[in-house]
């Protein structure tokens, strides 16, 4: 879909982008595809097929990469790849100049280090906390830093159990996930949003700006799921209350000691 490519370009131009990946099982192709010069996706597929056959497996573990605009472009972009190599992120950030926030997997960090003149890596709190936790316990700053991170630490559960039949179906799933997850991010009625934009695209609509979820939301207030926004506010208030209680408990503990 041209709309998905349009959303991806917006995220690629953002000043900060979140990066993560999740496993996705794919059926073993019946025939070994022919290698084509310069086609990295195909090269990785052939490598994975050979590895799986050598182990006697009948399926391959692929990866669904996710890119989340964190500043000016509030969209989630999904990209199906057959391996966890850095090819996917390297291609996505080819012309980007931004902060890339992700885990400390070498494939992520190497993309940023390889393009350090354009990209700046920021580790997620999960991995930052691990590094601080491993510091010697007698370090006077360790406990304080762990307490501060605990107030911010919020790990999102990764999607598990995803399954696709082949590479094209994985790519189609990525495009659909991009649209659906971006709609959910803006608390939209996914069915209403999806039906309307698909009807308009099939009718020949080419002004993709009007179809972006945040723009579409302004023109269709009746499709906003207000209860989702209320849930988000409730969760935010609950987190703030929990953090405040931890801070008070930590202060009382220090006073006693």
mmCIF file of C-alpha atoms in Angstrom:
data_model
loop_
_atom_site.group_PDB
_atom_site.id
_atom_site.type_symbol
_atom_site.label_atom_id
_atom_site.label_comp_id
_atom_site.label_asym_id
_atom_site.label_seq_id
_atom_site.Cartn_x
_atom_site.Cartn_y
_atom_site.Cartn_z
ATOM 1 C CA UNK A 1 0.000 0.000 0.000
ATOM 2 C CA UNK A 2 1.202 3.462 -0.836
ATOM 3 C CA UNK A 3 -0.253 4.682 2.462
ATOM 4 C CA UNK A 4 2.076 2.409 4.451
ATOM 5 C CA UNK A 5 5.113 3.646 2.492
ATOM 6 C CA UNK A 6 3.953 7.220 3.104
ATOM 7 C CA UNK A 7 3.697 6.582 6.870
ATOM 8 C CA UNK A 8 7.119 4.906 6.869
ATOM 9 C CA UNK A 9 8.728 7.947 5.235
ATOM 10 C CA UNK A 10 7.212 10.156 7.939
ATOM 11 C CA UNK A 11 8.721 7.982 10.671
ATOM 12 C CA UNK A 12 12.081 7.844 8.863
ATOM 13 C CA UNK A 13 12.197 11.658 9.018
ATOM 14 C CA UNK A 14 11.307 11.797 12.721
ATOM 15 C CA UNK A 15 13.884 13.057 15.229
ATOM 16 C CA UNK A 16 13.501 9.969 17.438
ATOM 17 C CA UNK A 17 12.432 6.418 16.534
ATOM 18 C CA UNK A 18 11.857 3.375 18.731
ATOM 19 C CA UNK A 19 13.151 0.049 17.401
ATOM 20 C CA UNK A 20 12.303 -3.540 18.358
ATOM 21 C CA UNK A 21 11.609 -6.958 16.809
ATOM 22 C CA UNK A 22 9.527 -10.039 17.518
ATOM 23 C CA UNK A 23 9.818 -13.644 16.345
ATOM 24 C CA UNK A 24 7.561 -14.910 13.559
ATOM 25 C CA UNK A 25 7.471 -18.536 12.378
ATOM 26 C CA UNK A 26 7.326 -19.197 8.617
ATOM 27 C CA UNK A 27 6.675 -22.447 6.733
ATOM 28 C CA UNK A 28 9.643 -23.962 4.911
ATOM 29 C CA UNK A 29 9.441 -23.154 1.147
ATOM 30 C CA UNK A 30 8.968 -26.252 -0.998
ATOM 31 C CA UNK A 31 11.743 -25.243 -3.388
ATOM 32 C CA UNK A 32 15.032 -23.447 -2.868
ATOM 33 C CA UNK A 33 14.767 -20.002 -4.510
ATOM 34 C CA UNK A 34 17.452 -18.844 -6.943
ATOM 35 C CA UNK A 35 19.863 -16.282 -5.555
ATOM 36 C CA UNK A 36 19.834 -12.838 -7.188
ATOM 37 C CA UNK A 37 22.809 -10.446 -6.947
ATOM 38 C CA UNK A 38 22.120 -7.537 -4.582
ATOM 39 C CA UNK A 39 18.906 -9.013 -3.111
ATOM 40 C CA UNK A 40 19.725 -9.206 0.614
ATOM 41 C CA UNK A 41 16.258 -10.441 1.591
ATOM 42 C CA UNK A 42 16.562 -13.386 -0.758
ATOM 43 C CA UNK A 43 20.134 -14.077 0.379
ATOM 44 C CA UNK A 44 19.032 -14.245 4.034
ATOM 45 C CA UNK A 45 16.102 -16.492 3.094
ATOM 46 C CA UNK A 46 18.406 -18.983 1.356
ATOM 47 C CA UNK A 47 20.768 -18.946 4.354
ATOM 48 C CA UNK A 48 17.898 -19.645 6.759
ATOM 49 C CA UNK A 49 16.502 -22.447 4.578
ATOM 50 C CA UNK A 50 19.901 -24.173 4.525
ATOM 51 C CA UNK A 51 20.301 -23.787 8.291
ATOM 52 C CA UNK A 52 16.818 -25.172 8.970
ATOM 53 C CA UNK A 53 17.245 -28.122 6.591
ATOM 54 C CA UNK A 54 20.569 -28.985 8.205
ATOM 55 C CA UNK A 55 18.745 -29.227 11.538
ATOM 56 C CA UNK A 56 15.835 -31.199 10.059
ATOM 57 C CA UNK A 57 13.312 -28.457 10.773
ATOM 58 C CA UNK A 58 10.156 -27.830 8.719
ATOM 59 C CA UNK A 59 9.801 -24.120 9.489
ATOM 60 C CA UNK A 60 11.927 -20.980 9.805
ATOM 61 C CA UNK A 61 12.011 -18.311 12.495
ATOM 62 C CA UNK A 62 11.703 -14.889 10.868
ATOM 63 C CA UNK A 63 11.503 -11.448 12.452
ATOM 64 C CA UNK A 64 8.863 -8.735 12.427
ATOM 65 C CA UNK A 65 10.714 -5.455 12.971
ATOM 66 C CA UNK A 66 8.785 -2.542 14.498
ATOM 67 C CA UNK A 67 9.656 1.164 14.151
ATOM 68 C CA UNK A 68 7.745 3.650 16.312
ATOM 69 C CA UNK A 69 7.847 7.386 15.658
ATOM 70 C CA UNK A 70 8.532 9.023 19.041
ATOM 71 C CA UNK A 71 8.414 12.739 18.286
ATOM 72 C CA UNK A 72 6.677 14.203 15.215
ATOM 73 C CA UNK A 73 5.321 11.066 13.499
ATOM 74 C CA UNK A 74 2.935 9.067 15.736
ATOM 75 C CA UNK A 75 2.849 5.881 13.650
ATOM 76 C CA UNK A 76 4.021 2.281 14.117
ATOM 77 C CA UNK A 77 5.742 0.727 11.103
ATOM 78 C CA UNK A 78 6.221 -3.042 10.750
ATOM 79 C CA UNK A 79 8.700 -4.712 8.393
ATOM 80 C CA UNK A 80 8.930 -8.504 7.933
ATOM 81 C CA UNK A 81 12.436 -9.917 7.547
ATOM 82 C CA UNK A 82 13.619 -13.481 7.457
ATOM 83 C CA UNK A 83 16.440 -12.937 9.932
ATOM 84 C CA UNK A 84 17.626 -10.691 12.750
ATOM 85 C CA UNK A 85 20.538 -9.324 10.720
ATOM 86 C CA UNK A 86 20.905 -5.575 10.636
ATOM 87 C CA UNK A 87 19.833 -5.417 6.961
ATOM 88 C CA UNK A 88 16.294 -4.355 7.895
ATOM 89 C CA UNK A 89 17.158 -1.454 10.242
ATOM 90 C CA UNK A 90 20.097 -0.457 8.026
ATOM 91 C CA UNK A 91 17.734 -0.101 5.066
ATOM 92 C CA UNK A 92 15.018 1.655 7.088
ATOM 93 C CA UNK A 93 17.408 4.285 8.516
ATOM 94 C CA UNK A 94 19.338 4.731 5.263
ATOM 95 C CA UNK A 95 18.588 8.479 5.043
ATOM 96 C CA UNK A 96 17.490 9.158 8.626
ATOM 97 C CA UNK A 97 19.070 11.585 11.094
ATOM 98 C CA UNK A 98 17.645 10.774 14.486
ATOM 99 C CA UNK A 99 17.926 9.167 17.900
ATOM 100 C CA UNK A 100 17.296 5.416 17.726
ATOM 101 C CA UNK A 101 15.957 3.878 20.936
ATOM 102 C CA UNK A 102 16.130 0.098 21.221
ATOM 103 C CA UNK A 103 17.588 -2.845 23.076
ATOM 104 C CA UNK A 104 21.318 -3.555 23.131
ATOM 105 C CA UNK A 105 21.253 -6.378 20.564
ATOM 106 C CA UNK A 106 24.388 -5.988 18.426
ATOM 107 C CA UNK A 107 22.307 -5.752 15.242
ATOM 108 C CA UNK A 108 20.680 -2.583 16.596
ATOM 109 C CA UNK A 109 23.785 -0.939 18.003
ATOM 110 C CA UNK A 110 25.907 -1.784 14.948
ATOM 111 C CA UNK A 111 23.443 0.035 12.661
ATOM 112 C CA UNK A 112 23.842 3.182 14.752
ATOM 113 C CA UNK A 113 27.619 2.890 15.205
ATOM 114 C CA UNK A 114 27.999 2.247 11.476
ATOM 115 C CA UNK A 115 26.156 5.541 10.847
ATOM 116 C CA UNK A 116 27.228 7.528 13.900
ATOM 117 C CA UNK A 117 27.334 10.763 11.900
ATOM 118 C CA UNK A 118 23.547 10.494 11.363
ATOM 119 C CA UNK A 119 22.202 8.260 14.145
ATOM 120 C CA UNK A 120 22.497 8.368 17.942
ATOM 121 C CA UNK A 121 21.717 5.239 19.953
ATOM 122 C CA UNK A 122 19.652 5.394 23.151
ATOM 123 C CA UNK A 123 19.262 2.171 25.133
ATOM 124 C CA UNK A 124 15.836 1.255 26.514
ATOM 125 C CA UNK A 125 15.423 1.370 30.295
ATOM 126 C CA UNK A 126 15.294 -2.421 30.479
ATOM 127 C CA UNK A 127 18.886 -2.734 29.280
ATOM 128 C CA UNK A 128 20.114 0.407 31.038
ATOM 129 C CA UNK A 129 18.836 -1.030 34.316
ATOM 130 C CA UNK A 130 20.667 -4.329 33.767
ATOM 131 C CA UNK A 131 23.983 -2.517 33.407
ATOM 132 C CA UNK A 132 23.449 -0.523 36.595
ATOM 133 C CA UNK A 133 22.222 -3.614 38.483
ATOM 134 C CA UNK A 134 25.511 -5.387 37.674
ATOM 135 C CA UNK A 135 27.532 -2.595 39.277
ATOM 136 C CA UNK A 136 29.175 -3.521 42.589
ATOM 137 C CA UNK A 137 26.639 -3.274 45.417
ATOM 138 C CA UNK A 138 28.926 -1.055 47.495
ATOM 139 C CA UNK A 139 28.771 1.662 44.821
ATOM 140 C CA UNK A 140 26.969 4.601 46.522
ATOM 141 C CA UNK A 141 25.070 5.595 43.365
ATOM 142 C CA UNK A 142 23.742 2.131 42.496
ATOM 143 C CA UNK A 143 20.671 2.051 44.778
ATOM 144 C CA UNK A 144 19.631 5.603 43.949
ATOM 145 C CA UNK A 145 19.849 5.008 40.204
ATOM 146 C CA UNK A 146 17.885 1.762 40.483
ATOM 147 C CA UNK A 147 15.170 3.581 42.439
ATOM 148 C CA UNK A 148 14.969 6.301 39.789
ATOM 149 C CA UNK A 149 14.758 3.775 36.951
ATOM 150 C CA UNK A 150 12.119 1.768 38.804
ATOM 151 C CA UNK A 151 9.903 4.827 38.623
ATOM 152 C CA UNK A 152 10.227 4.889 34.844
ATOM 153 C CA UNK A 153 10.595 1.203 34.084
ATOM 154 C CA UNK A 154 7.685 -0.026 31.987
ATOM 155 C CA UNK A 155 8.319 -3.013 29.750
ATOM 156 C CA UNK A 156 5.804 -3.729 26.982
ATOM 157 C CA UNK A 157 5.026 -7.431 26.458
ATOM 158 C CA UNK A 158 6.172 -8.592 23.037
ATOM 159 C CA UNK A 159 3.775 -10.271 20.684
ATOM 160 C CA UNK A 160 4.475 -14.006 20.598
ATOM 161 C CA UNK A 161 3.137 -16.882 18.546
ATOM 162 C CA UNK A 162 3.008 -15.013 15.232
ATOM 163 C CA UNK A 163 2.873 -17.264 12.168
ATOM 164 C CA UNK A 164 3.111 -16.642 8.409
ATOM 165 C CA UNK A 165 3.130 -18.999 5.425
ATOM 166 C CA UNK A 166 5.857 -17.335 3.357
ATOM 167 C CA UNK A 167 7.781 -14.082 2.829
ATOM 168 C CA UNK A 168 5.035 -12.299 0.789
ATOM 169 C CA UNK A 169 2.424 -13.142 3.435
ATOM 170 C CA UNK A 170 4.798 -11.847 6.131
ATOM 171 C CA UNK A 171 5.202 -8.583 4.230
ATOM 172 C CA UNK A 172 1.423 -8.273 3.807
ATOM 173 C CA UNK A 173 0.980 -8.917 7.533
ATOM 174 C CA UNK A 174 3.527 -6.174 8.273
ATOM 175 C CA UNK A 175 1.582 -3.657 6.174
ATOM 176 C CA UNK A 176 -1.704 -4.539 7.874
ATOM 177 C CA UNK A 177 -0.101 -4.406 11.335
ATOM 178 C CA UNK A 178 1.293 -0.963 10.501
ATOM 179 C CA UNK A 179 -2.175 0.404 9.771
ATOM 180 C CA UNK A 180 -4.012 -1.383 12.598
ATOM 181 C CA UNK A 181 -1.475 -0.628 15.350
ATOM 182 C CA UNK A 182 -1.229 3.033 14.303
ATOM 183 C CA UNK A 183 -5.036 3.285 14.465
ATOM 184 C CA UNK A 184 -5.022 1.735 17.953
ATOM 185 C CA UNK A 185 -2.284 4.159 18.967
ATOM 186 C CA UNK A 186 -4.741 6.999 18.277
ATOM 187 C CA UNK A 187 -7.648 5.249 20.084
ATOM 188 C CA UNK A 188 -9.627 4.817 16.859
ATOM 189 C CA UNK A 189 -12.323 2.293 16.074
ATOM 190 C CA UNK A 190 -10.050 0.095 13.947
ATOM 191 C CA UNK A 191 -12.832 -1.369 11.811
ATOM 192 C CA UNK A 192 -14.288 2.048 10.911
ATOM 193 C CA UNK A 193 -10.865 3.475 10.118
ATOM 194 C CA UNK A 194 -9.708 0.462 8.127
ATOM 195 C CA UNK A 195 -12.931 0.194 6.085
ATOM 196 C CA UNK A 196 -12.996 3.902 5.257
ATOM 197 C CA UNK A 197 -9.382 4.216 4.121
ATOM 198 C CA UNK A 198 -9.490 0.957 2.119
ATOM 199 C CA UNK A 199 -12.707 2.072 0.380
ATOM 200 C CA UNK A 200 -11.089 5.410 -0.474
ATOM 201 C CA UNK A 201 -7.858 3.802 -1.671
ATOM 202 C CA UNK A 202 -9.789 1.401 -3.888
ATOM 203 C CA UNK A 203 -11.715 4.374 -5.255
ATOM 204 C CA UNK A 204 -8.429 5.981 -6.314
ATOM 205 C CA UNK A 205 -7.554 8.256 -3.370
ATOM 206 C CA UNK A 206 -3.890 9.351 -3.580
ATOM 207 C CA UNK A 207 -3.805 12.115 -0.950
ATOM 208 C CA UNK A 208 -2.301 9.928 1.779
ATOM 209 C CA UNK A 209 -2.087 12.798 4.259
ATOM 210 C CA UNK A 210 -5.883 12.685 4.677
ATOM 211 C CA UNK A 211 -5.662 8.965 5.468
ATOM 212 C CA UNK A 212 -3.077 9.225 8.259
ATOM 213 C CA UNK A 213 -4.688 8.112 11.544
ATOM 214 C CA UNK A 214 -4.030 11.366 13.408
ATOM 215 C CA UNK A 215 -5.447 13.433 10.515
ATOM 216 C CA UNK A 216 -8.390 11.078 9.914
ATOM 217 C CA UNK A 217 -9.166 11.232 13.640
ATOM 218 C CA UNK A 218 -9.806 14.975 13.460
ATOM 219 C CA UNK A 219 -12.374 14.496 10.690
ATOM 220 C CA UNK A 220 -14.105 11.517 12.358
ATOM 221 C CA UNK A 221 -14.534 12.295 16.081
ATOM 222 C CA UNK A 222 -17.352 9.742 16.231
ATOM 223 C CA UNK A 223 -14.786 6.972 15.591
ATOM 224 C CA UNK A 224 -12.670 7.834 18.641
ATOM 225 C CA UNK A 225 -12.951 5.179 21.320
ATOM 226 C CA UNK A 226 -13.160 7.519 24.295
ATOM 227 C CA UNK A 227 -13.080 4.648 26.763
ATOM 228 C CA UNK A 228 -9.583 3.767 25.499
ATOM 229 C CA UNK A 229 -8.419 7.329 26.145
ATOM 230 C CA UNK A 230 -9.971 7.156 29.620
ATOM 231 C CA UNK A 231 -8.179 3.837 30.209
ATOM 232 C CA UNK A 232 -4.880 5.428 29.168
ATOM 233 C CA UNK A 233 -5.398 8.337 31.559
ATOM 234 C CA UNK A 234 -6.339 5.915 34.346
ATOM 235 C CA UNK A 235 -3.204 3.824 33.757
ATOM 236 C CA UNK A 236 -1.058 6.960 33.687
ATOM 237 C CA UNK A 237 -2.560 8.233 36.955
ATOM 238 C CA UNK A 238 -2.121 4.802 38.551
ATOM 239 C CA UNK A 239 1.559 4.666 37.507
ATOM 240 C CA UNK A 240 2.177 8.139 38.935
ATOM 241 C CA UNK A 241 0.528 7.102 42.220
ATOM 242 C CA UNK A 242 2.609 3.908 42.358
ATOM 243 C CA UNK A 243 5.811 5.871 41.706
ATOM 244 C CA UNK A 244 4.917 8.403 44.417
ATOM 245 C CA UNK A 245 4.325 5.586 46.912
ATOM 246 C CA UNK A 246 7.690 4.009 46.044
ATOM 247 C CA UNK A 247 9.464 7.331 46.542
ATOM 248 C CA UNK A 248 7.777 7.857 49.926
ATOM 249 C CA UNK A 249 8.581 4.274 50.973
ATOM 250 C CA UNK A 250 12.231 4.708 49.926
ATOM 251 C CA UNK A 251 12.513 7.976 51.900
ATOM 252 C CA UNK A 252 11.014 6.380 55.005
ATOM 253 C CA UNK A 253 13.401 3.439 54.677
ATOM 254 C CA UNK A 254 16.415 5.785 54.449
ATOM 255 C CA UNK A 255 15.216 7.750 57.474
ATOM 256 C CA UNK A 256 14.981 4.560 59.546
ATOM 257 C CA UNK A 257 18.504 3.522 58.596
#
